[in-house]
Amino acid sequence: MAAAPEVLEEVLEELRRLRARVPQLTGALAVGLDGLVLAQDTPGIDPESVAALTTTARDLAVQLAEAAGHGDFRELLVRGGHGYVATYAAGPAAVLTLLAPDRVPVGRLHLEGRRAGARIGELVEARAPAPAKAPAKQPRSAAKAGPARARTARTPRATTTNPRTTTRTTTES
């Protein structure tokens, strides 16, 4: 993804404002979904390596959320022995990754990370070139498709009456 230089400067400025609002942050970077660094403020950390890992982790989180039926990717939090790596969706074309020590207030990290991610998404989306028309989806081949699985409605298990208490108990899985 190629963003205009003025967009990249605005994204960098947003990262600086974010670091001012959350002084415990040790790094912040905005990454395109292609894994390229849009802007970074990560002293002492290789931003390209973190960007590549961020993109990979985001892709896995997208798959996990979809497999679990929980919708689109919003955020990912990794807690290590010395701190946090938090990744937030930044519109449809980028992600924001924050690095923080374990003493950071996680609620504050989420609040500011979500806000900054939304703002960065707006900046990138507003100046991004119009996307090329995506090719039509091809149906999966019969060899790969496998048998179709139908979803069935949940039905409650048997309802029983306890003769001692005369209350009805229903159990569901």
PDB file of C-alpha atoms in Angstrom:
ATOM      1  CA  MET A   1       0.000   0.000   0.000  1.00  0.00           C
ATOM      2  CA  ALA A   2       1.459   3.326  -1.025  1.00  0.00           C
ATOM      3  CA  ALA A   3       0.259   6.240   1.040  1.00  0.00           C
ATOM      4  CA  ALA A   4       1.037   9.850   0.257  1.00  0.00           C
ATOM      5  CA  PRO A   5       3.932  11.398   2.229  1.00  0.00           C
ATOM      6  CA  GLU A   6       1.596  13.888   3.942  1.00  0.00           C
ATOM      7  CA  VAL A   7      -0.556  10.982   5.174  1.00  0.00           C
ATOM      8  CA  LEU A   8       2.498   9.254   6.589  1.00  0.00           C
ATOM      9  CA  GLU A   9       3.484  12.457   8.401  1.00  0.00           C
ATOM     10  CA  GLU A  10      -0.034  12.765   9.864  1.00  0.00           C
ATOM     11  CA  VAL A  11       0.080   9.123  10.990  1.00  0.00           C
ATOM     12  CA  LEU A  12       3.465   9.723  12.639  1.00  0.00           C
ATOM     13  CA  GLU A  13       2.041  12.780  14.392  1.00  0.00           C
ATOM     14  CA  GLU A  14      -0.857  10.647  15.681  1.00  0.00           C
ATOM     15  CA  LEU A  15       1.671   8.149  17.070  1.00  0.00           C
ATOM     16  CA  ARG A  16       3.474  10.974  18.857  1.00  0.00           C
ATOM     17  CA  ARG A  17       0.212  12.264  20.364  1.00  0.00           C
ATOM     18  CA  LEU A  18      -0.637   8.731  21.458  1.00  0.00           C
ATOM     19  CA  ARG A  19       2.731   8.356  23.188  1.00  0.00           C
ATOM     20  CA  ALA A  20       2.096  11.665  24.965  1.00  0.00           C
ATOM     21  CA  ARG A  21      -1.299  10.408  26.198  1.00  0.00           C
ATOM     22  CA  VAL A  22       0.137   7.060  27.324  1.00  0.00           C
ATOM     23  CA  PRO A  23       3.661   7.885  28.514  1.00  0.00           C
ATOM     24  CA  GLN A  24       4.368   4.268  29.502  1.00  0.00           C
ATOM     25  CA  LEU A  25       4.425   3.198  25.838  1.00  0.00           C
ATOM     26  CA  THR A  26       7.832   2.023  24.694  1.00  0.00           C
ATOM     27  CA  GLY A  27       6.893   1.945  21.017  1.00  0.00           C
ATOM     28  CA  ALA A  28       4.142   2.476  18.484  1.00  0.00           C
ATOM     29  CA  LEU A  29       3.904   1.668  14.816  1.00  0.00           C
ATOM     30  CA  ALA A  30       1.319   1.777  12.068  1.00  0.00           C
ATOM     31  CA  VAL A  31       1.564  -1.011   9.523  1.00  0.00           C
ATOM     32  CA  GLY A  32      -0.204  -1.584   6.216  1.00  0.00           C
ATOM     33  CA  LEU A  33      -1.844  -4.958   5.692  1.00  0.00           C
ATOM     34  CA  ASP A  34       0.987  -5.722   3.277  1.00  0.00           C
ATOM     35  CA  GLY A  35       3.409  -5.632   6.229  1.00  0.00           C
ATOM     36  CA  LEU A  36       5.091  -2.351   5.295  1.00  0.00           C
ATOM     37  CA  VAL A  37       5.699   0.247   7.994  1.00  0.00           C
ATOM     38  CA  LEU A  38       3.606   3.375   7.454  1.00  0.00           C
ATOM     39  CA  ALA A  39       4.997   5.243  10.457  1.00  0.00           C
ATOM     40  CA  GLN A  40       6.889   4.222  13.563  1.00  0.00           C
ATOM     41  CA  ASP A  41       8.144   5.500  16.876  1.00  0.00           C
ATOM     42  CA  THR A  42       9.969   2.457  18.219  1.00  0.00           C
ATOM     43  CA  PRO A  43      13.338   3.400  19.721  1.00  0.00           C
ATOM     44  CA  GLY A  44      15.607   0.386  20.144  1.00  0.00           C
ATOM     45  CA  ILE A  45      13.278  -1.983  18.234  1.00  0.00           C
ATOM     46  CA  ASP A  46      13.550  -3.074  14.600  1.00  0.00           C
ATOM     47  CA  PRO A  47      10.257  -1.771  13.151  1.00  0.00           C
ATOM     48  CA  GLU A  48      10.364  -3.976  10.029  1.00  0.00           C
ATOM     49  CA  SER A  49      10.575  -7.160  12.118  1.00  0.00           C
ATOM     50  CA  VAL A  50       7.748  -6.054  14.397  1.00  0.00           C
ATOM     51  CA  ALA A  51       5.699  -5.016  11.336  1.00  0.00           C
ATOM     52  CA  ALA A  52       6.127  -8.424   9.699  1.00  0.00           C
ATOM     53  CA  LEU A  53       5.179 -10.224  12.912  1.00  0.00           C
ATOM     54  CA  THR A  54       2.254  -7.859  13.455  1.00  0.00           C
ATOM     55  CA  THR A  55       0.864  -8.671  10.025  1.00  0.00           C
ATOM     56  CA  THR A  56       1.252 -12.409  10.601  1.00  0.00           C
ATOM     57  CA  ALA A  57      -0.372 -12.239  14.056  1.00  0.00           C
ATOM     58  CA  ARG A  58      -3.225 -10.115  12.696  1.00  0.00           C
ATOM     59  CA  ASP A  59      -3.851 -12.591   9.879  1.00  0.00           C
ATOM     60  CA  LEU A  60      -4.051 -15.441  12.393  1.00  0.00           C
ATOM     61  CA  ALA A  61      -6.329 -13.409  14.664  1.00  0.00           C
ATOM     62  CA  VAL A  62      -8.630 -12.723  11.686  1.00  0.00           C
ATOM     63  CA  GLN A  63      -8.831 -16.464  10.972  1.00  0.00           C
ATOM     64  CA  LEU A  64      -9.445 -17.283  14.639  1.00  0.00           C
ATOM     65  CA  ALA A  65     -12.226 -14.700  14.994  1.00  0.00           C
ATOM     66  CA  GLU A  66     -13.882 -15.948  11.805  1.00  0.00           C
ATOM     67  CA  ALA A  67     -13.585 -19.623  12.805  1.00  0.00           C
ATOM     68  CA  ALA A  68     -15.135 -18.849  16.181  1.00  0.00           C
ATOM     69  CA  GLY A  69     -17.918 -16.866  14.540  1.00  0.00           C
ATOM     70  CA  HIS A  70     -16.936 -13.645  16.322  1.00  0.00           C
ATOM     71  CA  GLY A  71     -16.833 -11.310  13.328  1.00  0.00           C
ATOM     72  CA  ASP A  72     -14.161  -8.979  12.050  1.00  0.00           C
ATOM     73  CA  PHE A  73     -10.770  -8.456  13.661  1.00  0.00           C
ATOM     74  CA  ARG A  74     -10.699  -5.580  16.133  1.00  0.00           C
ATOM     75  CA  GLU A  75      -7.691  -6.116  18.396  1.00  0.00           C
ATOM     76  CA  LEU A  76      -5.112  -8.559  19.670  1.00  0.00           C
ATOM     77  CA  LEU A  77      -3.323  -8.428  23.027  1.00  0.00           C
ATOM     78  CA  VAL A  78      -0.190 -10.427  23.799  1.00  0.00           C
ATOM     79  CA  ARG A  79       1.151 -10.374  27.330  1.00  0.00           C
ATOM     80  CA  GLY A  80       4.770 -11.346  27.729  1.00  0.00           C
ATOM     81  CA  GLY A  81       6.859 -11.648  30.836  1.00  0.00           C
ATOM     82  CA  HIS A  82       7.918  -7.996  30.597  1.00  0.00           C
ATOM     83  CA  GLY A  83       4.961  -6.285  29.001  1.00  0.00           C
ATOM     84  CA  TYR A  84       2.336  -6.095  26.289  1.00  0.00           C
ATOM     85  CA  VAL A  85       2.103  -6.033  22.531  1.00  0.00           C
ATOM     86  CA  ALA A  86      -1.308  -4.706  21.545  1.00  0.00           C
ATOM     87  CA  THR A  87      -2.511  -4.590  17.948  1.00  0.00           C
ATOM     88  CA  TYR A  88      -5.628  -2.687  16.892  1.00  0.00           C
ATOM     89  CA  ALA A  89      -7.462  -2.488  13.578  1.00  0.00           C
ATOM     90  CA  ALA A  90      -6.812   0.865  11.911  1.00  0.00           C
ATOM     91  CA  GLY A  91      -9.486   0.920   9.265  1.00  0.00           C
ATOM     92  CA  PRO A  92      -9.604  -1.652   6.486  1.00  0.00           C
ATOM     93  CA  ALA A  93      -6.034  -1.078   5.291  1.00  0.00           C
ATOM     94  CA  ALA A  94      -3.784  -0.820   8.366  1.00  0.00           C
ATOM     95  CA  VAL A  95      -3.120  -1.868  11.949  1.00  0.00           C
ATOM     96  CA  LEU A  96      -1.650  -0.097  14.934  1.00  0.00           C
ATOM     97  CA  THR A  97       0.750  -1.945  17.210  1.00  0.00           C
ATOM     98  CA  LEU A  98       1.692  -0.631  20.653  1.00  0.00           C
ATOM     99  CA  LEU A  99       4.484  -1.845  22.901  1.00  0.00           C
ATOM    100  CA  ALA A 100       4.192  -1.270  26.634  1.00  0.00           C
ATOM    101  CA  PRO A 101       5.726  -2.527  29.879  1.00  0.00           C
ATOM    102  CA  ASP A 102       3.713  -4.653  32.281  1.00  0.00           C
ATOM    103  CA  ARG A 103       3.020  -1.647  34.529  1.00  0.00           C
ATOM    104  CA  VAL A 104       0.861   0.091  31.890  1.00  0.00           C
ATOM    105  CA  PRO A 105      -2.817   0.441  32.800  1.00  0.00           C
ATOM    106  CA  VAL A 106      -4.306  -1.993  30.279  1.00  0.00           C
ATOM    107  CA  GLY A 107      -7.669  -0.208  30.218  1.00  0.00           C
ATOM    108  CA  ARG A 108      -5.929   3.029  29.261  1.00  0.00           C
ATOM    109  CA  LEU A 109      -3.870   1.171  26.660  1.00  0.00           C
ATOM    110  CA  HIS A 110      -7.063  -0.181  25.074  1.00  0.00           C
ATOM    111  CA  LEU A 111      -8.921   3.134  25.235  1.00  0.00           C
ATOM    112  CA  GLU A 112      -6.143   5.133  23.602  1.00  0.00           C
ATOM    113  CA  GLY A 113      -5.143   2.347  21.211  1.00  0.00           C
ATOM    114  CA  ARG A 114      -8.680   2.023  19.873  1.00  0.00           C
ATOM    115  CA  ARG A 115      -9.003   5.791  19.456  1.00  0.00           C
ATOM    116  CA  ALA A 116      -5.657   6.119  17.714  1.00  0.00           C
ATOM    117  CA  GLY A 117      -6.393   3.101  15.517  1.00  0.00           C
ATOM    118  CA  ALA A 118      -9.657   4.677  14.384  1.00  0.00           C
ATOM    119  CA  ARG A 119      -7.922   7.989  13.658  1.00  0.00           C
ATOM    120  CA  ILE A 120      -5.085   6.330  11.738  1.00  0.00           C
ATOM    121  CA  GLY A 121      -7.631   4.312   9.770  1.00  0.00           C
ATOM    122  CA  GLU A 122      -9.412   7.527   8.807  1.00  0.00           C
ATOM    123  CA  LEU A 123      -6.143   9.166   7.732  1.00  0.00           C
ATOM    124  CA  VAL A 124      -5.041   6.224   5.614  1.00  0.00           C
ATOM    125  CA  GLU A 125      -8.459   5.613   4.085  1.00  0.00           C
ATOM    126  CA  ALA A 126      -9.087   9.284   3.248  1.00  0.00           C
ATOM    127  CA  ARG A 127      -6.014   9.551   1.062  1.00  0.00           C
ATOM    128  CA  ALA A 128      -5.658   6.008  -0.216  1.00  0.00           C
ATOM    129  CA  PRO A 129      -5.998   5.473  -3.956  1.00  0.00           C
ATOM    130  CA  ALA A 130      -9.271   3.917  -5.063  1.00  0.00           C
ATOM    131  CA  PRO A 131      -9.000   0.139  -4.807  1.00  0.00           C
ATOM    132  CA  ALA A 132      -8.940  -1.859  -8.015  1.00  0.00           C
ATOM    133  CA  LYS A 133     -12.026  -3.929  -8.667  1.00  0.00           C
ATOM    134  CA  ALA A 134     -11.578  -7.299  -7.010  1.00  0.00           C
ATOM    135  CA  PRO A 135     -11.958 -10.339  -9.225  1.00  0.00           C
ATOM    136  CA  ALA A 136     -15.098 -12.387  -8.735  1.00  0.00           C
ATOM    137  CA  LYS A 137     -14.732 -15.186  -6.211  1.00  0.00           C
ATOM    138  CA  GLN A 138     -14.231 -18.548  -7.802  1.00  0.00           C
ATOM    139  CA  PRO A 139     -16.187 -21.441  -6.291  1.00  0.00           C
ATOM    140  CA  ARG A 140     -14.134 -23.979  -4.429  1.00  0.00           C
ATOM    141  CA  SER A 141     -13.345 -26.996  -6.548  1.00  0.00           C
ATOM    142  CA  ALA A 142     -15.286 -30.158  -5.835  1.00  0.00           C
ATOM    143  CA  ALA A 143     -12.086 -31.865  -4.717  1.00  0.00           C
ATOM    144  CA  LYS A 144     -11.473 -29.248  -2.039  1.00  0.00           C
ATOM    145  CA  ALA A 145     -15.064 -28.582  -1.088  1.00  0.00           C
ATOM    146  CA  GLY A 146     -15.731 -31.722   0.927  1.00  0.00           C
ATOM    147  CA  PRO A 147     -19.160 -32.493   2.318  1.00  0.00           C
ATOM    148  CA  ALA A 148     -21.383 -29.584   3.228  1.00  0.00           C
ATOM    149  CA  ARG A 149     -22.181 -29.142   6.906  1.00  0.00           C
ATOM    150  CA  ALA A 150     -25.604 -27.904   7.792  1.00  0.00           C
ATOM    151  CA  ARG A 151     -26.247 -25.853  10.895  1.00  0.00           C
ATOM    152  CA  THR A 152     -29.066 -27.116  13.004  1.00  0.00           C
ATOM    153  CA  ALA A 153     -31.109 -25.240  15.547  1.00  0.00           C
ATOM    154  CA  ARG A 154     -30.370 -25.893  19.186  1.00  0.00           C
ATOM    155  CA  THR A 155     -33.046 -27.774  21.007  1.00  0.00           C
ATOM    156  CA  PRO A 156     -33.334 -27.974  24.768  1.00  0.00           C
ATOM    157  CA  ARG A 157     -32.737 -31.278  26.424  1.00  0.00           C
ATOM    158  CA  ALA A 158     -35.383 -33.143  28.270  1.00  0.00           C
ATOM    159  CA  THR A 159     -37.374 -31.285  30.892  1.00  0.00           C
ATOM    160  CA  THR A 160     -37.787 -33.143  34.137  1.00  0.00           C
ATOM    161  CA  THR A 161     -39.920 -32.582  37.189  1.00  0.00           C
ATOM    162  CA  ASN A 162     -38.459 -33.208  40.618  1.00  0.00           C
ATOM    163  CA  PRO A 163     -41.276 -34.724  42.725  1.00  0.00           C
ATOM    164  CA  ARG A 164     -39.761 -33.464  46.024  1.00  0.00           C
ATOM    165  CA  THR A 165     -39.627 -29.791  45.112  1.00  0.00           C
ATOM    166  CA  THR A 166     -42.101 -29.692  42.256  1.00  0.00           C
ATOM    167  CA  THR A 167     -39.796 -27.368  40.351  1.00  0.00           C
ATOM    168  CA  ARG A 168     -38.953 -27.896  36.756  1.00  0.00           C
ATOM    169  CA  THR A 169     -35.349 -28.120  35.744  1.00  0.00           C
ATOM    170  CA  THR A 170     -34.124 -27.701  32.181  1.00  0.00           C
ATOM    171  CA  THR A 171     -30.560 -28.437  31.164  1.00  0.00           C
ATOM    172  CA  GLU A 172     -28.880 -27.304  27.959  1.00  0.00           C
ATOM    173  CA  SER A 173     -25.418 -27.905  26.663  1.00  0.00           C
TER     174      SER A 173
END
